[in-house]
Amino acid sequence: MIRNALTVAVVGATGVVGRTMITVLGERRFPVGELRLLASGRSAGRTVSVDGRTIEIGEAVPDAFEGVDIALFSAGADVSRELAPAAAARGATVIDNSSAWRMDPSIPLVISQVNPHDLEGHQGIIANPNCSTMQLAPVLMALRDSVGLERVVVDTYQSVSGTGADAIAELESQIRAHVSGEPVRAEVYPHPIAFNALPEIDVFLPNGYTKEEWKVVMEDRKILGLPDLRISCTAVRIPVFVSHSEAVHVETRDPITPERARELFASVKGVVVQDDPGTHDYPLATAAAGRDEIFVGRVRRDESIPDDRGLALWVVSDNLRKGAATNAVEIAEILLERNWVEHASARGARPYRALEPVGVSGGSGA
Ligand SMILES: NC(=O)c1ccc[n+]([C@@H]2O[C@H](COP(=O)([O-])OP(=O)(O)OC[C@H]3O[C@@H](n4cnc5c(N)ncnc54)[C@H](OP(=O)(O)O)[C@@H]3O)[C@@H](O)[C@H]2O)c1
C-alpha cells in the first residue's frame, strides 16, 4: 500500500521542463512528502527554493533513487537510458520525458486524456510523449472515435523552449545582437533562429524526415492504437519562446462538418475550442503559454478532400506544460488514483526486466 505522501524525484530539476514539473506538482497539490531534486554533477550542491523551502540539488546517480516512489525524468535520452532502469530496479515508477523508451512495445506511452488504460500493468517505466504529439493526439482521438481517420498531415511551428534553456538564451541574445547591429552567433541551432524558420528539429533520418517528424508519426500511431495510420509531418522551429503551434489537415473516413468537429473537440478533457475568425479569435502561442489546455481553432473544411471528409485546423499548446510537465504529473495522478504507483512485483504485474531502448536511431532530444 502506498503511503499518503510520496517521495518524488525530479531528474533534470535545473532544466526548463524540470523546473516546470516542480511548479506543476505544487500547483496541483500532488501529495509530495519528500521532493528529491536531481541533476548533473555540475549542479550538485546548489540549492533552490521551493515553496519557501530550500532544497539541495543532488547528483543523479543510481543510489539517489533509493526510497523514491515516483521519478519524473527530464534530462535527455542518454540519462534516461542509463538511470531509468536503475530507478525502476530500486522500486521507483519512472515517468520519462525523453525519447529513450517511447517506441518500446512493452513501455506505455500515455497521454492522460487519450490512453490512461495503457498504464495498467506498467513495469516501472512509463514514457511521456513528445510535445508535438501531445497536443495533436487528443484532437485526433475525437475524430478517430466519431468519423474515423484516413490520413493526417501536420506541419509544426515549434518554440525554442522545446530545445531547453540554452536555446531560450540563444534566441534572446540573437534578438539583442540584431537590434544593436552586432553579429548574430548561432550555437544551439545550425542557423540563426531569430527572425527565421528552421525546417530541422533533431537529427535527419535516412528517409529524409527529421527524428522530430518521425516521432510525431510513430508516437501518434502508438497512442491512438492505429499502427497503419497514414500520417506525415514537417517540423519547423520558429522564434517563439513558449508554445508549439500546428497546422493540421485530416482526411476522415466518414463526412463531418466543421461545426460537428468543434463540438467533438470541445468534449475532450483539456481541449478548448477558440474559433471566431470574425473577431480574430484563434489560438495563439503567447496566449497558450502558461496554460495547461490544448487550444483548437481555424476549423474549416479542407476543400482539397471530396465528400466533406476533410478538415483543416490550428492547434496550439504550451510545450513545457501539457507538452511535458503537466502530462507527466497527470500520469502520476492517475497512477495514484488507481493504486498503480507500486512496483510491478507488488502489484502482481510482470516483474521489471532490463529493457533495451527501442526507436529511430540517433539524436537525444525530446
Ligand atoms: N523542452 C520541452 O518542451 C520538452 C518537451 C518534452 C520533453 N522534453 C525533454 O525533457 C528533457 C529536458 O529538456 P529541457 O528542455 O528541460 O532541457 P534543459 O533546459 O537543457 O535542461 C536539461 C536538464 O538535464 C540535466 N542534465 C543534463 N545532463 C545530465 C546528466 N548527465 N545527469 C543528470 N542530469 C543531467 C541538466 O542538469 P544540469 O543543469 O546539471 O546540467 C538540466 O537539469 C529532454 O529529454 C527533452 O528532450 C523537453
PDB file of C-alpha atoms and ligand atoms in Angstrom, residues 11-18 38-43 46 60 74-77 79 97-98 102 129-131 161-166 244 319-320 323-324 364-366, ligand 1:
ATOM      1  CA  VAL A  11      15.679  14.346 -12.652  1.00  0.00           C
ATOM      2  CA  GLY A  12      16.779  17.370 -14.693  1.00  0.00           C
ATOM      3  CA  ALA A  13      15.431  19.641 -11.948  1.00  0.00           C
ATOM      4  CA  THR A  14      17.512  22.619 -13.105  1.00  0.00           C
ATOM      5  CA  GLY A  15      16.194  22.469 -16.699  1.00  0.00           C
ATOM      6  CA  VAL A  16      13.165  24.259 -18.139  1.00  0.00           C
ATOM      7  CA  VAL A  17      11.000  21.124 -18.058  1.00  0.00           C
ATOM      8  CA  GLY A  18      12.242  20.037 -14.615  1.00  0.00           C
ATOM      9  CA  LEU A  38      18.489  15.698  -9.131  1.00  0.00           C
ATOM     10  CA  ALA A  39      20.631  16.989 -11.978  1.00  0.00           C
ATOM     11  CA  SER A  40      24.171  16.521 -13.290  1.00  0.00           C
ATOM     12  CA  GLY A  41      27.272  16.684 -11.106  1.00  0.00           C
ATOM     13  CA  ARG A  42      27.660  20.292 -12.345  1.00  0.00           C
ATOM     14  CA  SER A  43      24.618  21.362 -10.328  1.00  0.00           C
ATOM     15  CA  ARG A  46      23.395  24.083  -5.442  1.00  0.00           C
ATOM     16  CA  ALA A  60      21.523  11.845 -10.470  1.00  0.00           C
ATOM     17  CA  SER A  74      13.618  15.195 -17.985  1.00  0.00           C
ATOM     18  CA  ALA A  75      17.377  15.145 -18.504  1.00  0.00           C
ATOM     19  CA  GLY A  76      17.647  13.793 -22.042  1.00  0.00           C
ATOM     20  CA  ALA A  77      17.565  10.332 -23.577  1.00  0.00           C
ATOM     21  CA  VAL A  79      20.431   9.935 -18.912  1.00  0.00           C
ATOM     22  CA  ASN A  97      10.102  12.730 -20.816  1.00  0.00           C
ATOM     23  CA  SER A  98      12.797  11.694 -23.233  1.00  0.00           C
ATOM     24  CA  ARG A 102       8.652   5.653 -26.193  1.00  0.00           C
ATOM     25  CA  PRO A 129       5.140  11.620 -25.429  1.00  0.00           C
ATOM     26  CA  ASN A 130       6.933  14.272 -27.435  1.00  0.00           C
ATOM     27  CA  CYS A 131       5.392  17.734 -27.063  1.00  0.00           C
ATOM     28  CA  SER A 161      11.870  26.314 -25.175  1.00  0.00           C
ATOM     29  CA  GLY A 162      11.302  22.884 -26.716  1.00  0.00           C
ATOM     30  CA  THR A 163      15.086  22.678 -27.071  1.00  0.00           C
ATOM     31  CA  GLY A 164      15.813  23.758 -23.498  1.00  0.00           C
ATOM     32  CA  ALA A 165      17.357  26.584 -21.514  1.00  0.00           C
ATOM     33  CA  ASP A 166      20.309  27.142 -23.883  1.00  0.00           C
ATOM     34  CA  HIS A 244       4.038  24.975 -30.206  1.00  0.00           C
ATOM     35  CA  ASN A 319       5.104  22.665 -24.786  1.00  0.00           C
ATOM     36  CA  LEU A 320       6.554  22.908 -21.273  1.00  0.00           C
ATOM     37  CA  GLY A 323       3.610  19.116 -23.739  1.00  0.00           C
ATOM     38  CA  ALA A 324       5.851  17.847 -20.927  1.00  0.00           C
ATOM     39  CA  SER A 364      18.788  12.600 -27.883  1.00  0.00           C
ATOM     40  CA  GLY A 365      16.106  15.246 -27.989  1.00  0.00           C
ATOM     41  CA  ALA A 366      12.552  15.486 -26.801  1.00  0.00           C
TER      42      ALA A 366
HETATM   43  N1  LIG B   1      11.530  21.493 -23.551  1.00  0.00           N
HETATM   44  C1  LIG B   1      10.456  20.803 -23.929  1.00  0.00           C
HETATM   45  O1  LIG B   1       9.443  21.358 -24.403  1.00  0.00           O
HETATM   46  C2  LIG B   1      10.429  19.337 -23.788  1.00  0.00           C
HETATM   47  C3  LIG B   1       9.249  18.678 -24.038  1.00  0.00           C
HETATM   48  C4  LIG B   1       9.204  17.320 -23.880  1.00  0.00           C
HETATM   49  C5  LIG B   1      10.337  16.647 -23.471  1.00  0.00           C
HETATM   50  N2  LIG B   1      11.497  17.308 -23.220  1.00  0.00           N
HETATM   51  C6  LIG B   1      12.654  16.555 -22.781  1.00  0.00           C
HETATM   52  O2  LIG B   1      12.949  16.897 -21.449  1.00  0.00           O
HETATM   53  C7  LIG B   1      14.348  16.775 -21.239  1.00  0.00           C
HETATM   54  C8  LIG B   1      14.935  18.066 -20.688  1.00  0.00           C
HETATM   55  O3  LIG B   1      14.616  19.117 -21.532  1.00  0.00           O
HETATM   56  P1  LIG B   1      14.782  20.629 -21.078  1.00  0.00           P
HETATM   57  O4  LIG B   1      14.125  21.397 -22.134  1.00  0.00           O
HETATM   58  O5  LIG B   1      14.369  20.839 -19.661  1.00  0.00           O
HETATM   59  O6  LIG B   1      16.397  20.823 -21.179  1.00  0.00           O
HETATM   60  P2  LIG B   1      17.363  21.817 -20.402  1.00  0.00           P
HETATM   61  O7  LIG B   1      16.695  23.080 -20.007  1.00  0.00           O
HETATM   62  O8  LIG B   1      18.581  21.885 -21.245  1.00  0.00           O
HETATM   63  O9  LIG B   1      17.718  21.021 -19.050  1.00  0.00           O
HETATM   64  C9  LIG B   1      18.431  19.820 -19.063  1.00  0.00           C
HETATM   65  C10 LIG B   1      18.411  19.211 -17.680  1.00  0.00           C
HETATM   66  O10 LIG B   1      19.041  17.924 -17.748  1.00  0.00           O
HETATM   67  C11 LIG B   1      20.063  17.861 -16.761  1.00  0.00           C
HETATM   68  N3  LIG B   1      21.164  17.013 -17.176  1.00  0.00           N
HETATM   69  C12 LIG B   1      21.952  17.134 -18.269  1.00  0.00           C
HETATM   70  N4  LIG B   1      22.885  16.151 -18.290  1.00  0.00           N
HETATM   71  C13 LIG B   1      22.691  15.402 -17.180  1.00  0.00           C
HETATM   72  C14 LIG B   1      23.321  14.272 -16.631  1.00  0.00           C
HETATM   73  N5  LIG B   1      24.357  13.685 -17.234  1.00  0.00           N
HETATM   74  N6  LIG B   1      22.854  13.762 -15.470  1.00  0.00           N
HETATM   75  C15 LIG B   1      21.806  14.339 -14.848  1.00  0.00           C
HETATM   76  N7  LIG B   1      21.151  15.413 -15.321  1.00  0.00           N
HETATM   77  C16 LIG B   1      21.591  15.952 -16.472  1.00  0.00           C
HETATM   78  C17 LIG B   1      20.528  19.290 -16.610  1.00  0.00           C
HETATM   79  O11 LIG B   1      21.217  19.437 -15.391  1.00  0.00           O
HETATM   80  P3  LIG B   1      22.435  20.499 -15.225  1.00  0.00           P
HETATM   81  O12 LIG B   1      21.770  21.822 -15.008  1.00  0.00           O
HETATM   82  O13 LIG B   1      23.144  19.994 -14.034  1.00  0.00           O
HETATM   83  O14 LIG B   1      23.250  20.436 -16.483  1.00  0.00           O
HETATM   84  C18 LIG B   1      19.178  20.024 -16.649  1.00  0.00           C
HETATM   85  O15 LIG B   1      18.542  19.903 -15.393  1.00  0.00           O
HETATM   86  C19 LIG B   1      14.934  16.304 -22.556  1.00  0.00           C
HETATM   87  O16 LIG B   1      14.897  14.898 -22.592  1.00  0.00           O
HETATM   88  C20 LIG B   1      13.944  16.824 -23.520  1.00  0.00           C
HETATM   89  O17 LIG B   1      14.070  16.102 -24.698  1.00  0.00           O
HETATM   90  C21 LIG B   1      11.564  18.649 -23.371  1.00  0.00           C
END
